[in-house]
């Protein structure tokens, strides 16, 4: 693995009295695509929320591009270049594709070692997502779920993130969109964006990921290369949707 972009160590999180995450440890290298895998309720979304500073009760250490973000507010974490694409999309339904993109705009940024991070413009993003390119003036509320999913990813990229957390990009969208999403992730990787994605399905993860962590009941049960996981039927049967 290259220099770590994101390191999570001993992460715990609770909703009220209910502890959900138990000592999660993981890392994502620069330019890596890492899958956080597990069934419904395993704790994937909670892990992402805790990394983003969105869980009221959490403990442990999270380091992003050399910054300790463990006690930072979500807006401060976002400003450092950590992008989050939530499962529930949250586009502005009265605003057009271009207006939604404009809302995500942030200044270009550098990695902590001074190297320029990938810079995204509307033009580049409409080329990266050709179906958005065909509807720049359509209101978000009149798009399909898959198109909205792509718009959410594109809007996050307008912030020129160093790393994005992508919560279940293949969930509930048509197969053709799933394929486009996989291609997009590979393009982002080529451009130098690091990605931590959550996923239940090994087939999608296998298309895009370098490594995987497998979660069950808020604990990491296995980690290794995606190739190893794809060949490990026992782990898949025990913890994943096959
Ligand atoms: P999914 O694919 O369903 O999103 P997940 O792996 O992302 O699954 P989480 O959403 O992180 O799982 O949920 C982990 C656990 O936390 C589950 O047991 C869930 O019931 C619980 N949980 C999630 N949100 C809340 C909440 N707001 N209040 C209390 N418990 C919650």
Tab-separated table of N, CA, C and O in Angstrom, residues 64-160:
chain	number	residue	atom	x	y	z
A	64	UNK	N	-6.545	11.642	8.656
A	64	UNK	CA	-6.816	11.830	7.233
A	64	UNK	C	-5.743	12.725	6.638
A	64	UNK	O	-5.568	13.861	7.083
A	65	UNK	N	-5.019	12.203	5.672
A	65	UNK	CA	-3.943	12.951	5.004
A	65	UNK	C	-3.047	13.669	6.025
A	65	UNK	O	-2.699	14.841	5.846
A	66	UNK	N	-2.713	12.961	7.087
A	66	UNK	CA	-1.805	13.511	8.101
A	66	UNK	C	-2.475	14.344	9.183
A	66	UNK	O	-1.833	14.736	10.149
A	67	UNK	N	-3.784	14.639	9.043
A	67	UNK	CA	-4.491	15.425	10.070
A	67	UNK	C	-5.270	14.499	10.982
A	67	UNK	O	-6.007	13.638	10.498
A	68	UNK	N	-5.137	14.723	12.288
A	68	UNK	CA	-5.981	13.972	13.225
A	68	UNK	C	-7.367	14.610	13.203
A	68	UNK	O	-7.532	15.759	13.638
A	69	UNK	N	-8.352	13.885	12.665
A	69	UNK	CA	-9.700	14.462	12.548
A	69	UNK	C	-10.661	13.858	13.573
A	69	UNK	O	-11.867	14.079	13.493
A	70	UNK	N	-10.097	13.125	14.549
A	70	UNK	CA	-10.952	12.397	15.499
A	70	UNK	C	-11.959	13.280	16.226
A	70	UNK	O	-13.049	12.842	16.526
A	71	UNK	N	-11.562	14.506	16.557
A	71	UNK	CA	-12.478	15.358	17.326
A	71	UNK	C	-12.953	16.550	16.503
A	71	UNK	O	-13.395	17.542	17.068
A	72	UNK	N	-12.854	16.460	15.199
A	72	UNK	CA	-13.244	17.615	14.377
A	72	UNK	C	-14.712	17.564	14.001
A	72	UNK	O	-15.327	16.505	13.968
A	73	UNK	N	-15.237	18.734	13.681
A	73	UNK	CA	-16.630	18.848	13.230
A	73	UNK	C	-16.728	18.395	11.766
A	73	UNK	O	-15.773	18.561	11.005
A	74	UNK	N	-17.906	17.895	11.366
A	74	UNK	CA	-18.065	17.434	9.977
A	74	UNK	C	-17.658	18.482	8.937
A	74	UNK	O	-16.997	18.148	7.951
A	75	UNK	N	-18.012	19.759	9.145
A	75	UNK	CA	-17.686	20.760	8.123
A	75	UNK	C	-16.178	20.978	8.020
A	75	UNK	O	-15.634	21.223	6.947
A	76	UNK	N	-15.474	20.823	9.178
A	76	UNK	CA	-14.016	20.981	9.143
A	76	UNK	C	-13.393	19.808	8.388
A	76	UNK	O	-12.439	19.972	7.625
A	77	UNK	N	-13.943	18.621	8.599
A	77	UNK	CA	-13.424	17.417	7.943
A	77	UNK	C	-13.656	17.534	6.430
A	77	UNK	O	-12.763	17.249	5.625
A	78	UNK	N	-14.841	18.000	6.052
A	78	UNK	CA	-15.137	18.171	4.629
A	78	UNK	C	-14.177	19.180	4.008
A	78	UNK	O	-13.684	18.985	2.894
A	79	UNK	N	-13.876	20.246	4.742
A	79	UNK	CA	-12.972	21.276	4.204
A	79	UNK	C	-11.561	20.776	4.000
A	79	UNK	O	-10.801	21.330	3.213
A	80	UNK	N	-11.177	19.748	4.739
A	80	UNK	CA	-9.839	19.173	4.538
A	80	UNK	C	-9.791	18.311	3.280
A	80	UNK	O	-8.729	17.846	2.885
A	81	UNK	N	-10.960	18.051	2.671
A	81	UNK	CA	-10.966	17.297	1.415
A	81	UNK	C	-11.449	15.866	1.558
A	81	UNK	O	-11.131	15.018	0.724
A	82	UNK	N	-12.203	15.601	2.609
A	82	UNK	CA	-12.806	14.267	2.748
A	82	UNK	C	-14.268	14.378	2.297
A	82	UNK	O	-15.066	15.079	2.919
A	83	UNK	N	-14.597	13.734	1.193
A	83	UNK	CA	-15.947	13.801	0.636
A	83	UNK	C	-16.779	12.618	1.107
A	83	UNK	O	-16.254	11.520	1.299
A	84	UNK	N	-18.078	12.846	1.307
A	84	UNK	CA	-18.971	11.771	1.769
A	84	UNK	C	-20.188	11.747	0.854
A	84	UNK	O	-20.863	12.765	0.698
A	85	UNK	N	-20.453	10.591	0.257
A	85	UNK	CA	-21.651	10.421	-0.562
A	85	UNK	C	-22.591	9.493	0.202
A	85	UNK	O	-22.397	8.279	0.221
A	86	UNK	N	-23.599	10.068	0.883
A	86	UNK	CA	-24.471	9.219	1.702
A	86	UNK	C	-25.381	8.367	0.841
A	86	UNK	O	-25.624	8.680	-0.331
A	87	UNK	N	-25.866	7.310	1.459
A	87	UNK	CA	-26.743	6.360	0.772
A	87	UNK	C	-28.036	7.041	0.309
A	87	UNK	O	-28.592	6.702	-0.724
A	88	UNK	N	-28.506	8.010	1.124
A	88	UNK	CA	-29.816	8.605	0.819
A	88	UNK	C	-29.733	9.837	-0.085
A	88	UNK	O	-30.628	10.654	-0.125
A	89	UNK	N	-28.615	9.992	-0.740
A	89	UNK	CA	-28.434	10.944	-1.862
A	89	UNK	C	-28.556	12.424	-1.530
A	89	UNK	O	-27.625	13.159	-1.726
A	90	UNK	N	-29.662	12.899	-1.102
A	90	UNK	CA	-29.787	14.301	-0.703
A	90	UNK	C	-29.427	15.310	-1.775
A	90	UNK	O	-28.672	16.246	-1.525
A	91	UNK	N	-29.920	15.138	-2.971
A	91	UNK	CA	-29.767	16.217	-3.955
A	91	UNK	C	-30.892	17.220	-3.746
A	91	UNK	O	-31.880	16.931	-3.069
A	92	UNK	N	-30.748	18.396	-4.306
A	92	UNK	CA	-31.796	19.418	-4.206
A	92	UNK	C	-32.758	19.214	-5.364
A	92	UNK	O	-32.385	19.400	-6.523
A	93	UNK	N	-33.996	18.828	-5.042
A	93	UNK	CA	-34.899	18.392	-6.116
A	93	UNK	C	-35.412	19.545	-6.967
A	93	UNK	O	-35.764	19.353	-8.121
A	94	UNK	N	-35.428	20.787	-6.412
A	94	UNK	CA	-35.894	21.930	-7.211
A	94	UNK	C	-34.772	22.537	-8.053
A	94	UNK	O	-35.027	23.397	-8.879
A	95	UNK	N	-33.553	22.135	-7.789
A	95	UNK	CA	-32.427	22.716	-8.529
A	95	UNK	C	-32.016	21.797	-9.675
A	95	UNK	O	-32.178	20.579	-9.595
A	96	UNK	N	-31.482	22.394	-10.731
A	96	UNK	CA	-31.070	21.609	-11.898
A	96	UNK	C	-29.761	20.879	-11.606
A	96	UNK	O	-29.095	21.130	-10.582
A	97	UNK	N	-29.392	20.034	-12.552
A	97	UNK	CA	-28.114	19.309	-12.451
A	97	UNK	C	-26.969	20.301	-12.255
A	97	UNK	O	-26.165	20.173	-11.320
A	98	UNK	N	-26.917	21.335	-13.106
A	98	UNK	CA	-25.808	22.291	-13.006
A	98	UNK	C	-25.841	23.061	-11.689
A	98	UNK	O	-24.797	23.316	-11.086
A	99	UNK	N	-27.044	23.408	-11.238
A	99	UNK	CA	-27.147	24.143	-9.969
A	99	UNK	C	-26.741	23.261	-8.792
A	99	UNK	O	-26.081	23.713	-7.852
A	100	UNK	N	-27.128	21.990	-8.858
A	100	UNK	CA	-26.700	21.054	-7.805
A	100	UNK	C	-25.177	20.945	-7.781
A	100	UNK	O	-24.567	20.923	-6.706
A	101	UNK	N	-24.572	20.894	-8.963
A	101	UNK	CA	-23.105	20.791	-9.021
A	101	UNK	C	-22.461	22.041	-8.423
A	101	UNK	O	-21.479	21.958	-7.677
A	102	UNK	N	-23.036	23.194	-8.739
A	102	UNK	CA	-22.466	24.458	-8.282
A	102	UNK	C	-22.387	24.516	-6.755
A	102	UNK	O	-21.448	25.066	-6.184
A	103	UNK	N	-23.378	23.914	-6.112
A	103	UNK	CA	-23.420	23.929	-4.650
A	103	UNK	C	-22.233	23.176	-4.039
A	103	UNK	O	-21.772	23.476	-2.947
A	104	UNK	N	-21.729	22.198	-4.779
A	104	UNK	CA	-20.622	21.400	-4.239
A	104	UNK	C	-19.256	22.025	-4.435
A	104	UNK	O	-18.249	21.507	-3.949
A	105	UNK	N	-19.214	23.154	-5.142
A	105	UNK	CA	-17.909	23.696	-5.544
A	105	UNK	C	-17.050	24.143	-4.352
A	105	UNK	O	-17.511	24.841	-3.465
A	106	UNK	N	-15.794	23.675	-4.344
A	106	UNK	CA	-14.797	24.178	-3.384
A	106	UNK	C	-13.516	24.458	-4.160
A	106	UNK	O	-13.367	24.003	-5.298
A	107	UNK	N	-12.598	25.170	-3.535
A	107	UNK	CA	-11.348	25.516	-4.216
A	107	UNK	C	-10.498	24.266	-4.459
A	107	UNK	O	-10.608	23.295	-3.714
A	108	UNK	N	-9.637	24.305	-5.497
A	108	UNK	CA	-8.684	23.206	-5.686
A	108	UNK	C	-7.806	23.068	-4.448
A	108	UNK	O	-7.611	24.040	-3.721
A	109	UNK	N	-7.317	21.876	-4.192
A	109	UNK	CA	-6.494	21.705	-2.996
A	109	UNK	C	-5.291	20.819	-3.283
A	109	UNK	O	-5.179	20.235	-4.342
A	110	UNK	N	-4.394	20.750	-2.317
A	110	UNK	CA	-3.187	19.935	-2.443
A	110	UNK	C	-3.190	18.855	-1.374
A	110	UNK	O	-3.767	19.058	-0.305
A	111	UNK	N	-2.518	17.754	-1.658
A	111	UNK	CA	-2.256	16.768	-0.609
A	111	UNK	C	-1.278	17.399	0.378
A	111	UNK	O	-0.602	18.380	0.052
A	112	UNK	N	-1.164	16.821	1.584
A	112	UNK	CA	-0.318	17.446	2.601
A	112	UNK	C	1.157	17.475	2.179
A	112	UNK	O	1.927	18.262	2.706
A	113	UNK	N	1.558	16.649	1.225
A	113	UNK	CA	2.954	16.709	0.755
A	113	UNK	C	3.145	17.721	-0.374
A	113	UNK	O	4.199	17.774	-1.002
A	114	UNK	N	2.120	18.534	-0.648
A	114	UNK	CA	2.269	19.625	-1.619
A	114	UNK	C	1.860	19.256	-3.038
A	114	UNK	O	1.795	20.121	-3.914
A	115	UNK	N	1.599	17.976	-3.275
A	115	UNK	CA	1.186	17.563	-4.625
A	115	UNK	C	-0.262	17.998	-4.875
A	115	UNK	O	-1.104	17.923	-3.976
A	116	UNK	N	-0.527	18.482	-6.097
A	116	UNK	CA	-1.890	18.926	-6.433
A	116	UNK	C	-2.854	17.749	-6.456
A	116	UNK	O	-2.556	16.705	-7.036
A	117	UNK	N	-4.010	17.946	-5.839
A	117	UNK	CA	-5.064	16.922	-5.898
A	117	UNK	C	-5.825	17.094	-7.217
A	117	UNK	O	-5.787	18.168	-7.819
A	118	UNK	N	-6.520	16.027	-7.678
A	118	UNK	CA	-7.299	16.154	-8.906
A	118	UNK	C	-8.325	17.285	-8.792
A	118	UNK	O	-8.933	17.470	-7.741
A	119	UNK	N	-8.464	18.049	-9.870
A	119	UNK	CA	-9.405	19.174	-9.901
A	119	UNK	C	-10.543	18.828	-10.844
A	119	UNK	O	-10.315	18.319	-11.939
A	120	UNK	N	-11.780	19.075	-10.402
A	120	UNK	CA	-12.963	18.754	-11.212
A	120	UNK	C	-13.721	20.019	-11.567
A	120	UNK	O	-13.839	20.932	-10.751
A	121	UNK	N	-14.224	20.043	-12.794
A	121	UNK	CA	-15.074	21.154	-13.247
A	121	UNK	C	-16.390	20.542	-13.710
A	121	UNK	O	-16.470	19.335	-13.945
A	122	UNK	N	-17.410	21.406	-13.893
A	122	UNK	CA	-18.686	20.904	-14.417
A	122	UNK	C	-18.459	20.160	-15.723
A	122	UNK	O	-19.026	19.099	-15.956
A	123	UNK	N	-17.633	20.776	-16.569
A	123	UNK	CA	-17.398	20.194	-17.896
A	123	UNK	C	-16.817	18.778	-17.793
A	123	UNK	O	-17.290	17.848	-18.439
A	124	UNK	N	-15.809	18.632	-16.936
A	124	UNK	CA	-15.194	17.309	-16.766
A	124	UNK	C	-16.207	16.308	-16.223
A	124	UNK	O	-16.225	15.138	-16.620
A	125	UNK	N	-17.041	16.778	-15.279
A	125	UNK	CA	-17.980	15.852	-14.636
A	125	UNK	C	-19.107	15.441	-15.579
A	125	UNK	O	-19.548	14.296	-15.558
A	126	UNK	N	-19.543	16.363	-16.437
A	126	UNK	CA	-20.597	15.994	-17.382
A	126	UNK	C	-20.041	15.022	-18.427
A	126	UNK	O	-20.779	14.226	-19.000
A	127	UNK	N	-18.723	15.091	-18.653
A	127	UNK	CA	-18.110	14.111	-19.561
A	127	UNK	C	-17.942	12.762	-18.852
A	127	UNK	O	-18.126	11.700	-19.445
A	128	UNK	N	-17.624	12.823	-17.551
A	128	UNK	CA	-17.441	11.592	-16.778
A	128	UNK	C	-18.780	10.860	-16.589
A	128	UNK	O	-18.823	9.635	-16.543
A	129	UNK	N	-19.867	11.631	-16.474
A	129	UNK	CA	-21.214	11.045	-16.325
A	129	UNK	C	-22.046	11.465	-17.538
A	129	UNK	O	-22.829	12.425	-17.454
A	130	UNK	N	-21.905	10.760	-18.668
A	130	UNK	CA	-22.557	11.220	-19.905
A	130	UNK	C	-24.064	11.379	-19.761
A	130	UNK	O	-24.642	12.265	-20.389
A	131	UNK	N	-24.709	10.579	-18.923
A	131	UNK	CA	-26.170	10.762	-18.827
A	131	UNK	C	-26.530	12.060	-18.095
A	131	UNK	O	-27.573	12.639	-18.363
A	132	UNK	N	-25.670	12.554	-17.220
A	132	UNK	CA	-25.904	13.885	-16.642
A	132	UNK	C	-25.643	14.957	-17.698
A	132	UNK	O	-26.313	15.989	-17.736
A	133	UNK	N	-24.672	14.678	-18.567
A	133	UNK	CA	-24.345	15.607	-19.647
A	133	UNK	C	-25.518	15.824	-20.584
A	133	UNK	O	-25.624	16.869	-21.234
A	134	UNK	N	-26.420	14.843	-20.634
A	134	UNK	CA	-27.583	14.972	-21.520
A	134	UNK	C	-28.726	15.742	-20.868
A	134	UNK	O	-29.726	16.020	-21.518
A	135	UNK	N	-28.622	16.031	-19.581
A	135	UNK	CA	-29.735	16.707	-18.889
A	135	UNK	C	-29.254	17.791	-17.934
A	135	UNK	O	-29.683	17.843	-16.775
A	136	UNK	N	-28.365	18.700	-18.409
A	136	UNK	CA	-27.786	19.681	-17.474
A	136	UNK	C	-28.815	20.582	-16.804
A	136	UNK	O	-28.582	21.081	-15.706
A	137	UNK	N	-29.978	20.777	-17.463
A	137	UNK	CA	-30.972	21.711	-16.898
A	137	UNK	C	-32.170	21.014	-16.272
A	137	UNK	O	-33.162	21.642	-15.948
A	138	UNK	N	-32.066	19.692	-16.099
A	138	UNK	CA	-33.205	18.977	-15.508
A	138	UNK	C	-33.193	19.136	-13.976
A	138	UNK	O	-32.142	18.998	-13.348
A	139	UNK	N	-34.354	19.398	-13.394
A	139	UNK	CA	-34.394	19.465	-11.924
A	139	UNK	C	-34.102	18.091	-11.313
A	139	UNK	O	-34.526	17.060	-11.863
A	140	UNK	N	-33.402	18.113	-10.197
A	140	UNK	CA	-33.022	16.876	-9.536
A	140	UNK	C	-34.200	15.963	-9.245
A	140	UNK	O	-34.094	14.739	-9.306
A	141	UNK	N	-35.350	16.576	-8.921
A	141	UNK	CA	-36.533	15.790	-8.569
A	141	UNK	C	-37.119	15.025	-9.743
A	141	UNK	O	-37.943	14.140	-9.540
A	142	UNK	N	-36.697	15.365	-10.964
A	142	UNK	CA	-37.234	14.649	-12.122
A	142	UNK	C	-36.222	13.694	-12.726
A	142	UNK	O	-36.269	13.378	-13.915
A	143	UNK	N	-35.305	13.229	-11.901
A	143	UNK	CA	-34.306	12.266	-12.372
A	143	UNK	C	-34.565	10.908	-11.725
A	143	UNK	O	-35.151	10.823	-10.648
A	144	UNK	N	-34.070	9.847	-12.370
A	144	UNK	CA	-34.214	8.510	-11.776
A	144	UNK	C	-33.288	8.393	-10.563
A	144	UNK	O	-32.360	9.200	-10.382
A	145	UNK	N	-33.534	7.364	-9.758
A	145	UNK	CA	-32.697	7.152	-8.574
A	145	UNK	C	-31.223	7.003	-8.953
A	145	UNK	O	-30.340	7.525	-8.278
A	146	UNK	N	-30.965	6.307	-10.035
A	146	UNK	CA	-29.578	6.091	-10.474
A	146	UNK	C	-28.927	7.386	-10.923
A	146	UNK	O	-27.753	7.649	-10.633
A	147	UNK	N	-29.716	8.219	-11.625
A	147	UNK	CA	-29.178	9.517	-12.066
A	147	UNK	C	-28.909	10.409	-10.863
A	147	UNK	O	-27.895	11.112	-10.817
A	148	UNK	N	-29.796	10.345	-9.892
A	148	UNK	CA	-29.578	11.127	-8.669
A	148	UNK	C	-28.322	10.658	-7.938
A	148	UNK	O	-27.554	11.453	-7.402
A	149	UNK	N	-28.132	9.342	-7.960
A	149	UNK	CA	-26.938	8.777	-7.323
A	149	UNK	C	-25.677	9.343	-7.977
A	149	UNK	O	-24.728	9.739	-7.316
A	150	UNK	N	-25.704	9.386	-9.318
A	150	UNK	CA	-24.539	9.923	-10.042
A	150	UNK	C	-24.345	11.403	-9.760
A	150	UNK	O	-23.217	11.874	-9.621
A	151	UNK	N	-25.465	12.129	-9.670
A	151	UNK	CA	-25.372	13.565	-9.386
A	151	UNK	C	-24.769	13.797	-7.992
A	151	UNK	O	-23.977	14.718	-7.795
A	152	UNK	N	-25.125	12.949	-7.063
A	152	UNK	CA	-24.563	13.091	-5.711
A	152	UNK	C	-23.056	12.878	-5.738
A	152	UNK	O	-22.296	13.598	-5.078
A	153	UNK	N	-22.632	11.872	-6.501
A	153	UNK	CA	-21.180	11.626	-6.602
A	153	UNK	C	-20.509	12.821	-7.283
A	153	UNK	O	-19.487	13.336	-6.819
A	154	UNK	N	-21.127	13.294	-8.384
A	154	UNK	CA	-20.540	14.409	-9.138
A	154	UNK	C	-20.465	15.666	-8.264
A	154	UNK	O	-19.463	16.384	-8.271
A	155	UNK	N	-21.517	15.901	-7.477
A	155	UNK	CA	-21.517	17.093	-6.621
A	155	UNK	C	-20.397	16.999	-5.582
A	155	UNK	O	-19.717	17.982	-5.281
A	156	UNK	N	-20.186	15.810	-5.039
A	156	UNK	CA	-19.088	15.629	-4.075
A	156	UNK	C	-17.739	15.891	-4.752
A	156	UNK	O	-16.847	16.516	-4.173
A	157	UNK	N	-17.609	15.448	-6.002
A	157	UNK	CA	-16.338	15.675	-6.712
A	157	UNK	C	-16.078	17.154	-6.979
A	157	UNK	O	-14.926	17.575	-7.081
A	158	UNK	N	-17.143	17.962	-7.075
A	158	UNK	CA	-16.975	19.412	-7.268
A	158	UNK	C	-16.178	20.030	-6.113
A	158	UNK	O	-15.625	21.104	-6.239
A	159	UNK	N	-16.133	19.351	-4.984
A	159	UNK	CA	-15.341	19.815	-3.842
A	159	UNK	C	-13.881	19.406	-3.949
A	159	UNK	O	-13.115	19.618	-3.018
A	160	UNK	N	-13.476	18.813	-5.080
A	160	UNK	CA	-12.094	18.371	-5.302
A	160	UNK	C	-11.542	17.567	-4.125
A	160	UNK	O	-10.489	17.900	-3.565
